[in-house]
mmCIF file of C-alpha atoms and ligand atoms in Angstrom:
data_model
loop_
_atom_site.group_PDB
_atom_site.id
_atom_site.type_symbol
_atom_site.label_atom_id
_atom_site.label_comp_id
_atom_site.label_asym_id
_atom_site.label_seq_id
_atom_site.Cartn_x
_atom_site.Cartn_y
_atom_site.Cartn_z
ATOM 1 C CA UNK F 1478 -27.714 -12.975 20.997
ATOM 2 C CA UNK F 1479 -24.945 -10.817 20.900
ATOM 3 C CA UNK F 1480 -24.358 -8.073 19.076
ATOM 4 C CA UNK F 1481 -22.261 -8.419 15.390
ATOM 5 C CA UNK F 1482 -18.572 -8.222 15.624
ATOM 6 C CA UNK F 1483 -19.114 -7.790 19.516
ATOM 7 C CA UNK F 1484 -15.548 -9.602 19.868
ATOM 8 C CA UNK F 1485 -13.678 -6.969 17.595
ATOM 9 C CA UNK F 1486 -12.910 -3.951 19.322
ATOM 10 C CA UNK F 1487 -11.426 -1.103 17.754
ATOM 11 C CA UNK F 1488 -9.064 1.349 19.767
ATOM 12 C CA UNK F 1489 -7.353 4.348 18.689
ATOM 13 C CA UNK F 1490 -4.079 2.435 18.048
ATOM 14 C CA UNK F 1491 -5.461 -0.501 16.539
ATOM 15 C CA UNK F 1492 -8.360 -3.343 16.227
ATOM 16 C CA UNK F 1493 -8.479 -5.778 19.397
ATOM 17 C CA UNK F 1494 -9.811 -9.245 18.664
ATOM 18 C CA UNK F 1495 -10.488 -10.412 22.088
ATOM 19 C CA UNK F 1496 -11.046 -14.014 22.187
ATOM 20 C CA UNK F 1497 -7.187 -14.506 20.568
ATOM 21 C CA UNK F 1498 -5.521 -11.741 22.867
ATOM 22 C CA UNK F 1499 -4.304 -10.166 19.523
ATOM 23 C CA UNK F 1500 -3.466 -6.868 17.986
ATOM 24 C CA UNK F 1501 -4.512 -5.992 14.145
ATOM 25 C CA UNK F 1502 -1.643 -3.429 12.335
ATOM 26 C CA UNK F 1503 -1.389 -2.440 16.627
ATOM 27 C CA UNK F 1504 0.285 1.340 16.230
ATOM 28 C CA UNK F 1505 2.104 0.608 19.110
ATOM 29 C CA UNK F 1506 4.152 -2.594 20.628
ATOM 30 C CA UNK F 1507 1.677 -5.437 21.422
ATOM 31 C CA UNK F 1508 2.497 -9.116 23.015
ATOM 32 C CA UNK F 1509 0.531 -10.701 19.977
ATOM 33 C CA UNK F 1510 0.119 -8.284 16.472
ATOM 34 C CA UNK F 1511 -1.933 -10.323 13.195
ATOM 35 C CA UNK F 1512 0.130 -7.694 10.702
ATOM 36 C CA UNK F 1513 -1.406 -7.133 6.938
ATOM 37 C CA UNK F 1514 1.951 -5.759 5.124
ATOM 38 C CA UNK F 1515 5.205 -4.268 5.184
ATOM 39 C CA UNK F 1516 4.416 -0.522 5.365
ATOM 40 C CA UNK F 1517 5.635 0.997 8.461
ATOM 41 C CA UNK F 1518 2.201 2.380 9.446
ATOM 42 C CA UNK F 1519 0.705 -0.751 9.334
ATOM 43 C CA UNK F 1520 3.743 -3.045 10.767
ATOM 44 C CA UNK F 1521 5.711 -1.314 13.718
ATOM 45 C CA UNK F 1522 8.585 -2.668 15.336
ATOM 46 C CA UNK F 1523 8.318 -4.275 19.017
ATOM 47 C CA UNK F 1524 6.104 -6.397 19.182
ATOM 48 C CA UNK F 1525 5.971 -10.133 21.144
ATOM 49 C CA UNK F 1526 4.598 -12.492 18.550
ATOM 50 C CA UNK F 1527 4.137 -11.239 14.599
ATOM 51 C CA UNK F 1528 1.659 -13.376 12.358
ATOM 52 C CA UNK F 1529 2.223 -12.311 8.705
ATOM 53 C CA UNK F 1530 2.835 -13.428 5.336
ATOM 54 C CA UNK F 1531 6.094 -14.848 4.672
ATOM 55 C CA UNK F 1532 6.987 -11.861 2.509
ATOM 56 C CA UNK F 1533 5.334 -9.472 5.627
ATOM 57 C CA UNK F 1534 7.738 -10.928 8.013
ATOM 58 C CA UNK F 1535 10.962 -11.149 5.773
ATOM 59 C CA UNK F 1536 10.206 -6.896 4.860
ATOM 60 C CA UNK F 1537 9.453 -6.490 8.688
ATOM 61 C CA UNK F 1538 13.022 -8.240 9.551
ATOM 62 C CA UNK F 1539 15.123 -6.123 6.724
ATOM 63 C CA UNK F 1540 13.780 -2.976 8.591
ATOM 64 C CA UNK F 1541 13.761 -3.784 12.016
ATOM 65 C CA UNK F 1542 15.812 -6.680 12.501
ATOM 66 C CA UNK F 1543 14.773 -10.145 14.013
ATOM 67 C CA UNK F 1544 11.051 -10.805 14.381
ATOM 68 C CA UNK F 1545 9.103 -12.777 16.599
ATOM 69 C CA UNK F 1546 7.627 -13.834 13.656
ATOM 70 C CA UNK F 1547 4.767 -16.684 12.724
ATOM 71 C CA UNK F 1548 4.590 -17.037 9.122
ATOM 72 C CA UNK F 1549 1.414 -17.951 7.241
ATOM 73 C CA UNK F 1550 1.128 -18.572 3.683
ATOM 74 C CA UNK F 1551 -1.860 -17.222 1.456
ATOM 75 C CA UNK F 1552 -4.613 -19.625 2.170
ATOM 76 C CA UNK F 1553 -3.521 -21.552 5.514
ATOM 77 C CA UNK F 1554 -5.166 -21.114 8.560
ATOM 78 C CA UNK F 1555 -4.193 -20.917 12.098
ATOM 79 C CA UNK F 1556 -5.969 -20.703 15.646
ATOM 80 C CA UNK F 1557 -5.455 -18.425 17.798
ATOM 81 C CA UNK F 1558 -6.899 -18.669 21.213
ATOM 82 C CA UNK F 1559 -10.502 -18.951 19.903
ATOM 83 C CA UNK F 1560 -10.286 -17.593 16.431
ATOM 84 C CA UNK F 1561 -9.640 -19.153 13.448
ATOM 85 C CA UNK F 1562 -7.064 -17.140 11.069
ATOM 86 C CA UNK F 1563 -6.260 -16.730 7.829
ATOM 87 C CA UNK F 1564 -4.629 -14.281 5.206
ATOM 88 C CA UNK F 1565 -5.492 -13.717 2.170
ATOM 89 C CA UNK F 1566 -4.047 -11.228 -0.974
ATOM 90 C CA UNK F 1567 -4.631 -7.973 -0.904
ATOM 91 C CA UNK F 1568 -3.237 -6.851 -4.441
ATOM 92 C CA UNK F 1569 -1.277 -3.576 -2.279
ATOM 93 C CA UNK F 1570 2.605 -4.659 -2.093
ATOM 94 C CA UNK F 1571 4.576 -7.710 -2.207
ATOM 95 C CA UNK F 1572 2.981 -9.772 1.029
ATOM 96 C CA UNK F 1573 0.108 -7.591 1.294
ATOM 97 C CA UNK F 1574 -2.731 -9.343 2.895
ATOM 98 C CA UNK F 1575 -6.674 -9.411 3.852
ATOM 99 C CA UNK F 1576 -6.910 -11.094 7.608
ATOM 100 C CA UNK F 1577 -9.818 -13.243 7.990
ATOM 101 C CA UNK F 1578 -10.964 -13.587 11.500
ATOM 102 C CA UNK F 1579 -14.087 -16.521 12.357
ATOM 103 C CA UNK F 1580 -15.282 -16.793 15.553
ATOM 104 C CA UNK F 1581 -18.609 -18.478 16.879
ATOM 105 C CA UNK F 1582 -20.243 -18.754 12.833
ATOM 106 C CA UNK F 1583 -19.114 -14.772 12.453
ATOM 107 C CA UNK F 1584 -16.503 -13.947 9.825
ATOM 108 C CA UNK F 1585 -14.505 -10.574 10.053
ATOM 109 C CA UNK F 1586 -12.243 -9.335 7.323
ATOM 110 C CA UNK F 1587 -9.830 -6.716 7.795
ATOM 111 C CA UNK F 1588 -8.737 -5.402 4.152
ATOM 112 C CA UNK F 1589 -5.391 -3.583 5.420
ATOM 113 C CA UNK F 1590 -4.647 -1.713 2.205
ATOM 114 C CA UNK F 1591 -5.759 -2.997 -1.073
ATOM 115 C CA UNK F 1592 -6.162 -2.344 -4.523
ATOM 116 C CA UNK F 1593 -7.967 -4.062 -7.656
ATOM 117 C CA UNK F 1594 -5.764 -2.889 -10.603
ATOM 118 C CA UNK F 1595 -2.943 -5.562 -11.712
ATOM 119 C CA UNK F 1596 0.235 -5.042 -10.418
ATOM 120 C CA UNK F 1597 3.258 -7.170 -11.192
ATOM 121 C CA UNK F 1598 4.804 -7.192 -8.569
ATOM 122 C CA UNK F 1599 1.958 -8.712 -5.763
ATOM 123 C CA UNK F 1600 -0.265 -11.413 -5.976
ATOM 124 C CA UNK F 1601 -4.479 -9.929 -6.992
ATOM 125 C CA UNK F 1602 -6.667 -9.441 -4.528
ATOM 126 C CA UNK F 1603 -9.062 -12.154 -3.531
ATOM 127 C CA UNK F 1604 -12.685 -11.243 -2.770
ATOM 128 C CA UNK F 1605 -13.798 -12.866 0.766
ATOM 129 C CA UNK F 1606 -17.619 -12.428 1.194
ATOM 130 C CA UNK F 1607 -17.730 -12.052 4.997
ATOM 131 C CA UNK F 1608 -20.259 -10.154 7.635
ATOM 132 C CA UNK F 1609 -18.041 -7.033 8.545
ATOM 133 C CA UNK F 1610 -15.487 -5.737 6.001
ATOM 134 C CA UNK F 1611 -13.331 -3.062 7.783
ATOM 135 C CA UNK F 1612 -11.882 -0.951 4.666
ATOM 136 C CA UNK F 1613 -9.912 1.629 4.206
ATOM 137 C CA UNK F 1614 -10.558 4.471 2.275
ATOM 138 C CA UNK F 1615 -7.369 6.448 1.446
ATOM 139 C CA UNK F 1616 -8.931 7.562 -1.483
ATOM 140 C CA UNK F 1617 -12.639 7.220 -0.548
ATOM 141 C CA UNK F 1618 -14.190 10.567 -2.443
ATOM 142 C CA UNK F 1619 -15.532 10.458 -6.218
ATOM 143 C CA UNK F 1620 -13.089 12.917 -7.400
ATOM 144 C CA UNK F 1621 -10.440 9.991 -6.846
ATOM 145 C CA UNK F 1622 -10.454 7.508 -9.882
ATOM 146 C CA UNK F 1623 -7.071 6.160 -10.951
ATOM 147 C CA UNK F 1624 -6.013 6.258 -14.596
ATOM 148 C CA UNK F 1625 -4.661 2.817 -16.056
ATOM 149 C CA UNK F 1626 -0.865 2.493 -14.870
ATOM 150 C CA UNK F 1627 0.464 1.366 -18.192
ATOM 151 C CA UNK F 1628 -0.476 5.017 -19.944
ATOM 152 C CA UNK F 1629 1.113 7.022 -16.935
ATOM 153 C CA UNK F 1630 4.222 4.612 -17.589
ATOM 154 C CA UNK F 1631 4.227 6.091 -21.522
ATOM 155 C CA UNK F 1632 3.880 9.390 -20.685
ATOM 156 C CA UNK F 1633 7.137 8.641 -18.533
ATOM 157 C CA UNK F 1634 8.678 7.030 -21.432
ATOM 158 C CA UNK F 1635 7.466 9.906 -23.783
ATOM 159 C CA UNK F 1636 9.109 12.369 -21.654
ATOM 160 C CA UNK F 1637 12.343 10.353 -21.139
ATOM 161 C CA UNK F 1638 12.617 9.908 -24.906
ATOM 162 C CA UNK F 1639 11.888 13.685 -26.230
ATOM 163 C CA UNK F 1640 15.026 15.227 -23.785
ATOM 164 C CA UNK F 1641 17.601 12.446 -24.286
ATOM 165 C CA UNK F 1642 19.850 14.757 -22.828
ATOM 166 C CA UNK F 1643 18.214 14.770 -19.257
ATOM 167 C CA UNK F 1644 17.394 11.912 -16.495
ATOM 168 C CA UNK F 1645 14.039 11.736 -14.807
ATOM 169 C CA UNK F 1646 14.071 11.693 -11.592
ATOM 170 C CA UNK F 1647 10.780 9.559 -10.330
ATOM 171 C CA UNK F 1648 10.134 9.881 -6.270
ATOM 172 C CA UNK F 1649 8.169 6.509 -5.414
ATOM 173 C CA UNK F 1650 7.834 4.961 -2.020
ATOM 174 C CA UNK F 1651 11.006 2.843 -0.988
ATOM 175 C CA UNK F 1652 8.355 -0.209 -0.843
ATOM 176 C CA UNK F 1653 6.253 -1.162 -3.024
ATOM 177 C CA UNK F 1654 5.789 1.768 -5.368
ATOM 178 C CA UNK F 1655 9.479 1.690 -6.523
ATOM 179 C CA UNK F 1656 9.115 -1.924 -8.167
ATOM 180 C CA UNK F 1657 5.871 -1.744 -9.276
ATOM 181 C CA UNK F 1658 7.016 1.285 -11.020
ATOM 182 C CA UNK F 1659 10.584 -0.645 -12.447
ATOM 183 C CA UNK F 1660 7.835 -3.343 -13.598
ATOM 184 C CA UNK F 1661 5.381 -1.238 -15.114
ATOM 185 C CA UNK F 1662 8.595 -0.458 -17.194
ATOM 186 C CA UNK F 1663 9.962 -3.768 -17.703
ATOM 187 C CA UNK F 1664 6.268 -4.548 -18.781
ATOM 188 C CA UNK F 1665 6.205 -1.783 -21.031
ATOM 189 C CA UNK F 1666 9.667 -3.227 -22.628
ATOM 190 C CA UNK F 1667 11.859 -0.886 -21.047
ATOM 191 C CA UNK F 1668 15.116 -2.466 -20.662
ATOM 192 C CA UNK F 1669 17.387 0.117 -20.349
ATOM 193 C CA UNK F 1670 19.138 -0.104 -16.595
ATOM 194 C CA UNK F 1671 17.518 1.535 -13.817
ATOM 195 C CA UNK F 1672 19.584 3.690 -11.282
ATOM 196 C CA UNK F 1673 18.164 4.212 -7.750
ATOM 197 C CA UNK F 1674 18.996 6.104 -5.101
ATOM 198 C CA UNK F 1675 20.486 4.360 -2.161
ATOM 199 C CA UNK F 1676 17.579 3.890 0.058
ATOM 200 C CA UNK F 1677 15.983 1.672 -2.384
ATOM 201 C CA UNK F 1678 18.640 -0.676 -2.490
ATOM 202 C CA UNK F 1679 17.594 -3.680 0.029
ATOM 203 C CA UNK F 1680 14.169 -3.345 -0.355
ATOM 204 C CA UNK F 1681 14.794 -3.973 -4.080
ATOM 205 C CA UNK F 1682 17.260 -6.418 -2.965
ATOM 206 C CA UNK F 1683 14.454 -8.311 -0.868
ATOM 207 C CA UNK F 1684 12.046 -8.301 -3.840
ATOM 208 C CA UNK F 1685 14.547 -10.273 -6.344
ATOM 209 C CA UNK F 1686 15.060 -12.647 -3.787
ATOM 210 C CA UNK F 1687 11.306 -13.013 -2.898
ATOM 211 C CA UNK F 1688 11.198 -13.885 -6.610
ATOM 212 C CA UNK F 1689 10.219 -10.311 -8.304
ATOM 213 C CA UNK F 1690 12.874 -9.447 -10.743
ATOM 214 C CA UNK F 1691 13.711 -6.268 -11.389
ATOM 215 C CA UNK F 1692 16.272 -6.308 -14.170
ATOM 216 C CA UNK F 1693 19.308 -4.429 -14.497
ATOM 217 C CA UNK F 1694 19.383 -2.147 -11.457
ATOM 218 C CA UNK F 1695 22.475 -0.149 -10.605
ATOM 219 C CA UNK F 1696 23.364 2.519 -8.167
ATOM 220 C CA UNK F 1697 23.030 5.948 -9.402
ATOM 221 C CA UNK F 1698 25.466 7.228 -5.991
ATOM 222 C CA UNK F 1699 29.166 7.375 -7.944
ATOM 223 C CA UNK F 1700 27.510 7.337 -11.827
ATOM 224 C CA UNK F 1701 28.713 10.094 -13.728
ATOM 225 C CA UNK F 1702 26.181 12.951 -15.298
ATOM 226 C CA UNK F 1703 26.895 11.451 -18.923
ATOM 227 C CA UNK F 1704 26.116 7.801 -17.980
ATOM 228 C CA UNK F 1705 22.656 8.811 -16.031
ATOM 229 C CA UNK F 1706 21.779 10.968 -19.249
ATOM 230 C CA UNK F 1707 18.538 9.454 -20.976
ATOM 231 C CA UNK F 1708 18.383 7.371 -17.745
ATOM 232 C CA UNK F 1709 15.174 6.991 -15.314
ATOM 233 C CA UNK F 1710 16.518 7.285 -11.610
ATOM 234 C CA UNK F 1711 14.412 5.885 -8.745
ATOM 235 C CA UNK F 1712 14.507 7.893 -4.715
ATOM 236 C CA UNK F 1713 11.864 8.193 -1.890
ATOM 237 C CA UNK F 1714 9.588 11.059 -2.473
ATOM 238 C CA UNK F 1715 11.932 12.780 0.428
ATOM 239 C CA UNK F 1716 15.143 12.645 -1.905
ATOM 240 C CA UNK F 1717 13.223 14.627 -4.682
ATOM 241 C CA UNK F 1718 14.723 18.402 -3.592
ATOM 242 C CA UNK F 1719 17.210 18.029 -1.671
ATOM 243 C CA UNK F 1720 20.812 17.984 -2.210
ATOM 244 C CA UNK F 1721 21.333 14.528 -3.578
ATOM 245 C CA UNK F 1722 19.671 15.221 -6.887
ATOM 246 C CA UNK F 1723 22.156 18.118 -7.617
ATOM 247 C CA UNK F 1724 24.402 15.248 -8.958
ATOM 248 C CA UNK F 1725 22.273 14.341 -11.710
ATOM 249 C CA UNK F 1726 21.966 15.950 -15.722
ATOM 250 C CA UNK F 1727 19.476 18.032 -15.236
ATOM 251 C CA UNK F 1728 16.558 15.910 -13.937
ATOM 252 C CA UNK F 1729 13.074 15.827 -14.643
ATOM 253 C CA UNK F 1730 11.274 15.771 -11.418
ATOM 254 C CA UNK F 1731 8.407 12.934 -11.380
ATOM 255 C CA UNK F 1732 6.708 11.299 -8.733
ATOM 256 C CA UNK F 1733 4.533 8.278 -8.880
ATOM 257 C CA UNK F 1734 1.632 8.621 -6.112
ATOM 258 C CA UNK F 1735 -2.267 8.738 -6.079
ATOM 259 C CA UNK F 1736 -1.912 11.984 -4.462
ATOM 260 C CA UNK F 1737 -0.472 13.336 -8.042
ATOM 261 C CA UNK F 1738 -4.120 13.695 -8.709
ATOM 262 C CA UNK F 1739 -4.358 16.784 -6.601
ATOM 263 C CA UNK F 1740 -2.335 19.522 -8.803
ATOM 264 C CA UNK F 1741 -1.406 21.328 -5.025
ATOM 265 C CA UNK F 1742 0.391 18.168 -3.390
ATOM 266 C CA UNK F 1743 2.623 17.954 -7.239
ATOM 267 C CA UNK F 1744 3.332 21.942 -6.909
ATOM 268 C CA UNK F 1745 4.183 21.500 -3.393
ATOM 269 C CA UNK F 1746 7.164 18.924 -4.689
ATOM 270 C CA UNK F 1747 7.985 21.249 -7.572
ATOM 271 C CA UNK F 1748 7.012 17.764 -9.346
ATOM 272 C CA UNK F 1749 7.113 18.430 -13.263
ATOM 273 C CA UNK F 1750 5.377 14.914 -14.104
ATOM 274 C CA UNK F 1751 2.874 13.742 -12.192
ATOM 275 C CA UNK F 1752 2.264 10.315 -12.322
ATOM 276 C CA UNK F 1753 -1.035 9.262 -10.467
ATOM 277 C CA UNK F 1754 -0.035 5.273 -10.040
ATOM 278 C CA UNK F 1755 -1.532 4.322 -6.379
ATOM 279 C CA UNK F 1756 -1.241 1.233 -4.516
ATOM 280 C CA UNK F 1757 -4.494 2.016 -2.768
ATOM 281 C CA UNK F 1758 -8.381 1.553 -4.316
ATOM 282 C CA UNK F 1759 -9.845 4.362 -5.900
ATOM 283 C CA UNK F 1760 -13.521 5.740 -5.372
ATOM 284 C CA UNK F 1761 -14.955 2.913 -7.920
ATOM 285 C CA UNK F 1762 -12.705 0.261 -6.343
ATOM 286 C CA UNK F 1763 -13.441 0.973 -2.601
ATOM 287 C CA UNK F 1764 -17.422 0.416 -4.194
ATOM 288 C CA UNK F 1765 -17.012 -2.281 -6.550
ATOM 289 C CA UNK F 1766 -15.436 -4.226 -3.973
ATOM 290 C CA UNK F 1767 -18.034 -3.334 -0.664
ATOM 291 C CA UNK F 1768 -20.760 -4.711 -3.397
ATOM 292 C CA UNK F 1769 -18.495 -7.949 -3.975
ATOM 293 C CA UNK F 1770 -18.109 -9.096 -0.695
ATOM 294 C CA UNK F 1771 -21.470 -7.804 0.410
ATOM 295 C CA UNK F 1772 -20.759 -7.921 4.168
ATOM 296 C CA UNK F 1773 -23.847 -7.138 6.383
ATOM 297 C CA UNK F 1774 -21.713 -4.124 7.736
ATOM 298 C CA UNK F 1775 -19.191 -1.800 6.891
ATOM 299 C CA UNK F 1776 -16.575 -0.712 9.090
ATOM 300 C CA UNK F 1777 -14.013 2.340 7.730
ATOM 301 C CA UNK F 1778 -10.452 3.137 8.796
ATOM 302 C CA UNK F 1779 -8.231 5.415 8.331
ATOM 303 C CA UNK F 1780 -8.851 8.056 4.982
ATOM 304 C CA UNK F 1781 -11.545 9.632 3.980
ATOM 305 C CA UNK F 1782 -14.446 8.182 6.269
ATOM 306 C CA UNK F 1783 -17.139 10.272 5.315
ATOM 307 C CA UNK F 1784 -18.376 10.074 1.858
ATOM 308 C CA UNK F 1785 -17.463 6.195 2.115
ATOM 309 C CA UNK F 1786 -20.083 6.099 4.881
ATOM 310 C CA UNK F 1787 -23.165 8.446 2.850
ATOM 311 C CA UNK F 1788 -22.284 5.952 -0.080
ATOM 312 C CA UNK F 1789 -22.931 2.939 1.918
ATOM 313 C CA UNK F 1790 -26.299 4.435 3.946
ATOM 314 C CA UNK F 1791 -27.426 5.100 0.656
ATOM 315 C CA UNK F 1792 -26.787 1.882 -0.595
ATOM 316 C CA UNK F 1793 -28.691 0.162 2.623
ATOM 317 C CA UNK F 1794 -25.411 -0.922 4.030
ATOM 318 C CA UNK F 1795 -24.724 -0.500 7.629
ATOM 319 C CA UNK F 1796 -21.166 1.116 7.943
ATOM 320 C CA UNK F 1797 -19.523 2.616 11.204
ATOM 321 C CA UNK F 1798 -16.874 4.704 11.060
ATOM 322 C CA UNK F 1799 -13.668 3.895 13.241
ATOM 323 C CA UNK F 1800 -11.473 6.509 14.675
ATOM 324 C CA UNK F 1801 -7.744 4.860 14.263
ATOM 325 C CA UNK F 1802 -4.596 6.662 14.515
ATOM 326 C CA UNK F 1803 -1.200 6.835 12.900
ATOM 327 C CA UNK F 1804 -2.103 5.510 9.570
ATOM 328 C CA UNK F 1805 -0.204 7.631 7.475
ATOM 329 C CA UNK F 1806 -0.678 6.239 3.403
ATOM 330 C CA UNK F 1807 2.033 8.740 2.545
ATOM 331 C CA UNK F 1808 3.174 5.630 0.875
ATOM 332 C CA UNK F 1809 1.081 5.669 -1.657
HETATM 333 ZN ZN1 ZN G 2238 0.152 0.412 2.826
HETATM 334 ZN ZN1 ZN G 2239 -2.613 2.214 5.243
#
């Protein structure tokens, strides 16, 4: 009998499923790429044939123009070659999905990114007990447990409140992170407008059409100092320090990433409020989840491979560690 998973091969850029001839999250242009969401680590331009999510394809074709693309909804399935597909949610952004791979009785599940923790703006992810479960593990050490978004959303509010005077300024990535966070406010009954930086403005374009809506959202490029006063301004973690910011009263430099959780990475920003929201799983998610779908083996990507890896020896779970490149997860 052949060995388990023998027909997934991982390669530096990417996971090869033989028997379909396809590409998972391929790093670099492939004639057939199985794609699990919008970030641009995980969904590169080029390719032949793109099977995604709906949402996937339409965030793939707003940053790189026309796709290729083969749509599949949240619980269809397609063949490919010899392997039946499907996608599944992933809870990371809007699209974000799990790709289920069966071939020959053998079930595969590639997790892309994912999360656990509610977020508004994507659909929750959905357990798949399968034999291998390739993870990530962004955040894969103990040290990294997430605090509940809604209470880093008040102490943005507090802060926003107490210098009425001031904006903040809150650096999120242009996908995903920037309307989660504009929901997480909504949610928390936040109606005030929004102003965001111009970078933001098709992705948050694409969400309200994709059904996501976002409220009143205007431009902060042209807004005087005295309207943005008291105001919360959204702009890519790249916009924080440089000159673009020098327009606004006096801002309040926050940023909304996991990575807030290391004091370092928020000095390094001259951030003044961190705000540790992440898109990814923490340490208890990455575990809780490995125990849910119980897979007979563990396969890690890109993050923090190592502790991941003692966890699951310890826990009498066979996990292999595989060495992909180009996965960034500055996005979180
Ligand atoms: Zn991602
Ligand atoms: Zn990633």
């Amino acid at each position: 009998m052949a060995r388990l998973g023998s027909w997934i091969e991982p390669f530096p850029e990417g996971i090869y499923v033989k028997p379909a001839d396809a590409w998972v999250d391929p790093s670099r242009p492939k004639v057939q790429a199985l794609v699990t969401h919008g970030h641009a680590d995980h969904a590169r331009g080029g390719h032949g044939a793109v099977w995604a999510t709906p949402e996937t394809l339409a965030i793939m074709e707003t940053r790189y123009g026309e796709q290729a693309g083969r749509p599949i909804s949240y619980g269809d399935s397609v063949r490919i070659g010899e392997v039946d597909v499907s996608f599944v949610p992933a809870g990371h952004v809007l699209g974000s999905a799990q790709i289920v791979l069966e071939y020959r009785g053998e079930r595969v599940v590639v997790s892309g990114d994912y999360k656990r923790r509610p977020d508004p703006t994507c659909a929750p992810f959905v357990v798949v007990p399968c034999d291998i479960f390739i993870t990530e593990a962004t955040f894969g050490l103990p040290v990294f447990r997430h605090p509940d978004a809604g209470s880093e959303i008040d102490r943005l509010l507090h802060r926003l409140h107490a210098e009425p005077e001031r904006c903040v300024l809150v650096g999120a990535y242009a996908l995903g992170k920037a309307q989660r966070v504009i929901m997480e406010l909504r949610g928390r009954g936040h109606d005030e407008p929004i102003y965001y930086h111009g970078a933001m403005e098709r992705l948050c374009a694409l969400y309200e059409e994709l059904g996501v809506p976002l409220g009143d959202l205007r431009a902060a490029t042209g807004a005087s100092k005295q309207e943005l006063a008291g105001k919360i301004v959204i702009c890519p973690p790249g916009a924080l320090n440089d000159r673009w910011s020098r327009r606004l009263p006096d801002p309040i430099t926050a940023m909304a990433s996991g990575w807030m959780r290391i004091r370092q990475r928020a000095r390094q920003r001259n951030v003044e409020l961190p705000l540790v929201i992440s898109d990814h799983a923490d340490w208890d998610e990455l575990t809780q989840t490995i125990h849910e779908v119980a897979p007979k083996q563990v396969w890690i990507t890109h993050g923090r491979e190592d502790a991941l890896m003692h966890w699951c020896m310890t826990h009498q779970i066979k996990a292999r560690e595989l060495n992909l490149v180009g996965y960034e997860d500055e996005d979180d």
